[in-house]
Short mmCIF file of C-alpha atoms in Angstrom, two decimals:
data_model
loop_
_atom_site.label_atom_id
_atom_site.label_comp_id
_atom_site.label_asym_id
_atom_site.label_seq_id
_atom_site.Cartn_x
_atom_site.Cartn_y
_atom_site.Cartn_z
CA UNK A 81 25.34 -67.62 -73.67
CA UNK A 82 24.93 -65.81 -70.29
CA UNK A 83 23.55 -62.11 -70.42
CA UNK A 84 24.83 -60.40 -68.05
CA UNK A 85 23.37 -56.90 -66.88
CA UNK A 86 25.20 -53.79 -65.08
CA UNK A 87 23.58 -50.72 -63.72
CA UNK A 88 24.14 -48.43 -60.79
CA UNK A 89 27.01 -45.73 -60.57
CA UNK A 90 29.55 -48.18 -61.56
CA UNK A 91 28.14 -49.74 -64.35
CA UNK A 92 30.41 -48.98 -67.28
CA UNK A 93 33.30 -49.82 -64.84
CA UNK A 94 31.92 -53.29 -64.02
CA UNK A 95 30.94 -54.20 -67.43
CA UNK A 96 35.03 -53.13 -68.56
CA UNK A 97 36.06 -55.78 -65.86
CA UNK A 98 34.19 -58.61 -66.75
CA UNK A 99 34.63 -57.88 -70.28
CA UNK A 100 38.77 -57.83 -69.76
CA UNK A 101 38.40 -61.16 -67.77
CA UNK A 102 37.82 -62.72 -71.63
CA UNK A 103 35.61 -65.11 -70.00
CA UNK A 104 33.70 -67.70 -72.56
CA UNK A 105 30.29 -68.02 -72.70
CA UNK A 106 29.44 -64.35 -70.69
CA UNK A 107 27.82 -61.52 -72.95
CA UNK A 108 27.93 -58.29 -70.97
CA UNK A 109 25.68 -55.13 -71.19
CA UNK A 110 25.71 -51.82 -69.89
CA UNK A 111 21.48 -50.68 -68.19
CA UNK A 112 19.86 -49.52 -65.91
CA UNK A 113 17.57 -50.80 -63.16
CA UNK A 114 14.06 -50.57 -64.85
CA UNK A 115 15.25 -52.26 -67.79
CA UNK A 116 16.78 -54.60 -66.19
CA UNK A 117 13.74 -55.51 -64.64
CA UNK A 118 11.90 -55.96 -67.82
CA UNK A 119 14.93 -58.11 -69.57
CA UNK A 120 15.44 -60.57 -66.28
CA UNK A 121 11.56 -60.71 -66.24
CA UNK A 122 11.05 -61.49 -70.19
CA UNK A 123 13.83 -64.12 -70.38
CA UNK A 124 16.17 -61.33 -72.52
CA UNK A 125 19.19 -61.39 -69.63
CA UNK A 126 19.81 -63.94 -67.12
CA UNK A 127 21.90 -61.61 -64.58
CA UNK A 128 21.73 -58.08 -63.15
CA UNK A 129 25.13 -56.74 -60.83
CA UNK A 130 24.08 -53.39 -59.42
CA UNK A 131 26.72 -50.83 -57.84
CA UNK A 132 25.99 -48.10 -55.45
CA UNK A 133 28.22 -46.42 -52.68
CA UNK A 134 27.63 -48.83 -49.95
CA UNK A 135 26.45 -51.95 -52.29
CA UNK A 136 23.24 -52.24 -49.57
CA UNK A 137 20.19 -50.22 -51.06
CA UNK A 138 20.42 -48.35 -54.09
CA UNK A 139 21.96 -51.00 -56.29
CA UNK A 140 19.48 -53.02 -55.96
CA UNK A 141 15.86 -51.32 -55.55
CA UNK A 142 13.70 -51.48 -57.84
CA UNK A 143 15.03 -55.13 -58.90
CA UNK A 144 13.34 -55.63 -55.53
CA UNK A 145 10.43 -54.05 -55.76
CA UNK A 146 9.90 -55.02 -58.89
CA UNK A 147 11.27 -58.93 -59.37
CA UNK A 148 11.04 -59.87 -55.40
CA UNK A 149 14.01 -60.04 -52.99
CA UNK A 150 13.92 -63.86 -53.35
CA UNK A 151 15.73 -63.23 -56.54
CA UNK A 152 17.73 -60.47 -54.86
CA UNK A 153 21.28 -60.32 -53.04
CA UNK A 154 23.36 -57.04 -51.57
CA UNK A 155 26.74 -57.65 -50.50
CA UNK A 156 27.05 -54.25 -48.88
CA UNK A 157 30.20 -54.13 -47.84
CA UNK A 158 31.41 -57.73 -47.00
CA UNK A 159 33.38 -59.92 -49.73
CA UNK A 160 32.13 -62.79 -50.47
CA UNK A 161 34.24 -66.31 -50.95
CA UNK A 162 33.21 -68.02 -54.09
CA UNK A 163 32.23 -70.71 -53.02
CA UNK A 164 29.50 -67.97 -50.98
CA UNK A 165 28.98 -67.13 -54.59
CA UNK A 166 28.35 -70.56 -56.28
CA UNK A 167 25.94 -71.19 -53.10
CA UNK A 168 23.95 -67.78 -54.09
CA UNK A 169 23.78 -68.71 -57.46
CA UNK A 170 22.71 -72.30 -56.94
CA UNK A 171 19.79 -71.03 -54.85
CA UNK A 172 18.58 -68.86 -57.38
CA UNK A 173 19.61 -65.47 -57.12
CA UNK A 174 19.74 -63.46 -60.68
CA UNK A 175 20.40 -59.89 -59.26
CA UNK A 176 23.19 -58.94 -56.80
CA UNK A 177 24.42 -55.52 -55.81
CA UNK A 178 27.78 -54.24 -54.31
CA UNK A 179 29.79 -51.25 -53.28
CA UNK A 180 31.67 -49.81 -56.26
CA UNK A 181 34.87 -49.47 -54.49
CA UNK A 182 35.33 -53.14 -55.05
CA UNK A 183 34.45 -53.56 -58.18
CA UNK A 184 38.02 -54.74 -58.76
CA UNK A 185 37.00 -57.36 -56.51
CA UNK A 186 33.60 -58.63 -56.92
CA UNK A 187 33.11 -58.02 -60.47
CA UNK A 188 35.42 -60.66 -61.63
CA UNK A 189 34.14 -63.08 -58.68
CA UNK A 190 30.60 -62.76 -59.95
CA UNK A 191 31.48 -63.12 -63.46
CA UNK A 192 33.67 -66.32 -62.87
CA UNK A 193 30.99 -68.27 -60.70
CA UNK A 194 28.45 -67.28 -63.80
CA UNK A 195 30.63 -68.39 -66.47
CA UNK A 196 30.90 -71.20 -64.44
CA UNK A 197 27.32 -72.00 -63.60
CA UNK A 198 27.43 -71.25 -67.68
#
């Protein structure tokens, strides 16, 4: 099973997305960014998608600070193909952040190429 963590302004609304995809093998959970950190550090969640107003900064801050940007991707404000997404996950990345106003878009995109990666 895939953990999956949300924080940021639109985290209720991206966890509702993914969660309405029905996607197998994805559990989904509404945080917040410090325990996030803890969870992705400890083993307890294997993914973090952050939301903020421009998807560059505040999404994702203290999971950088506090887990590294190696492990660390902002979208800001471009879309992403999936195979963009596949790539980031492949190299490692565990915590991504985007703009809320495309949630609509990105959630499901991010939860597909994890279900995938499964």
């Amino acid at each position: 099973m895939t953990k999956i963590l949300t924080g940021g302004v639109g985290k209720t609304e991206v966890a509702g997305t993914v969660t309405r995809l029905g996607l197998e093998g994805l559990e989904i959970s509404v945080s917040n960014d410090m325990d996030a950190a803890m969870k992705l550090r400890n083993g307890q969640a294997d993914y973090y998608l952050g939301t903020c107003h421009t998807g560059a900064g505040a999404s994702l801050g203290i999971l950088v600070g506090l887990l590294g940007s190696p492990l660390c991707h902002t979208f800001g404000r471009s879309v992403p193909t999936e195979e963009q997404v596949a790539a980031l996950v492949a190299d490692g990345k565990k915590v991504f952040g985007f703009a809320i106003d495309q949630i609509d878009v990105l959630a499901p995109l991010m939860a597909r190429a994890l279900a995938a990666r499964g």
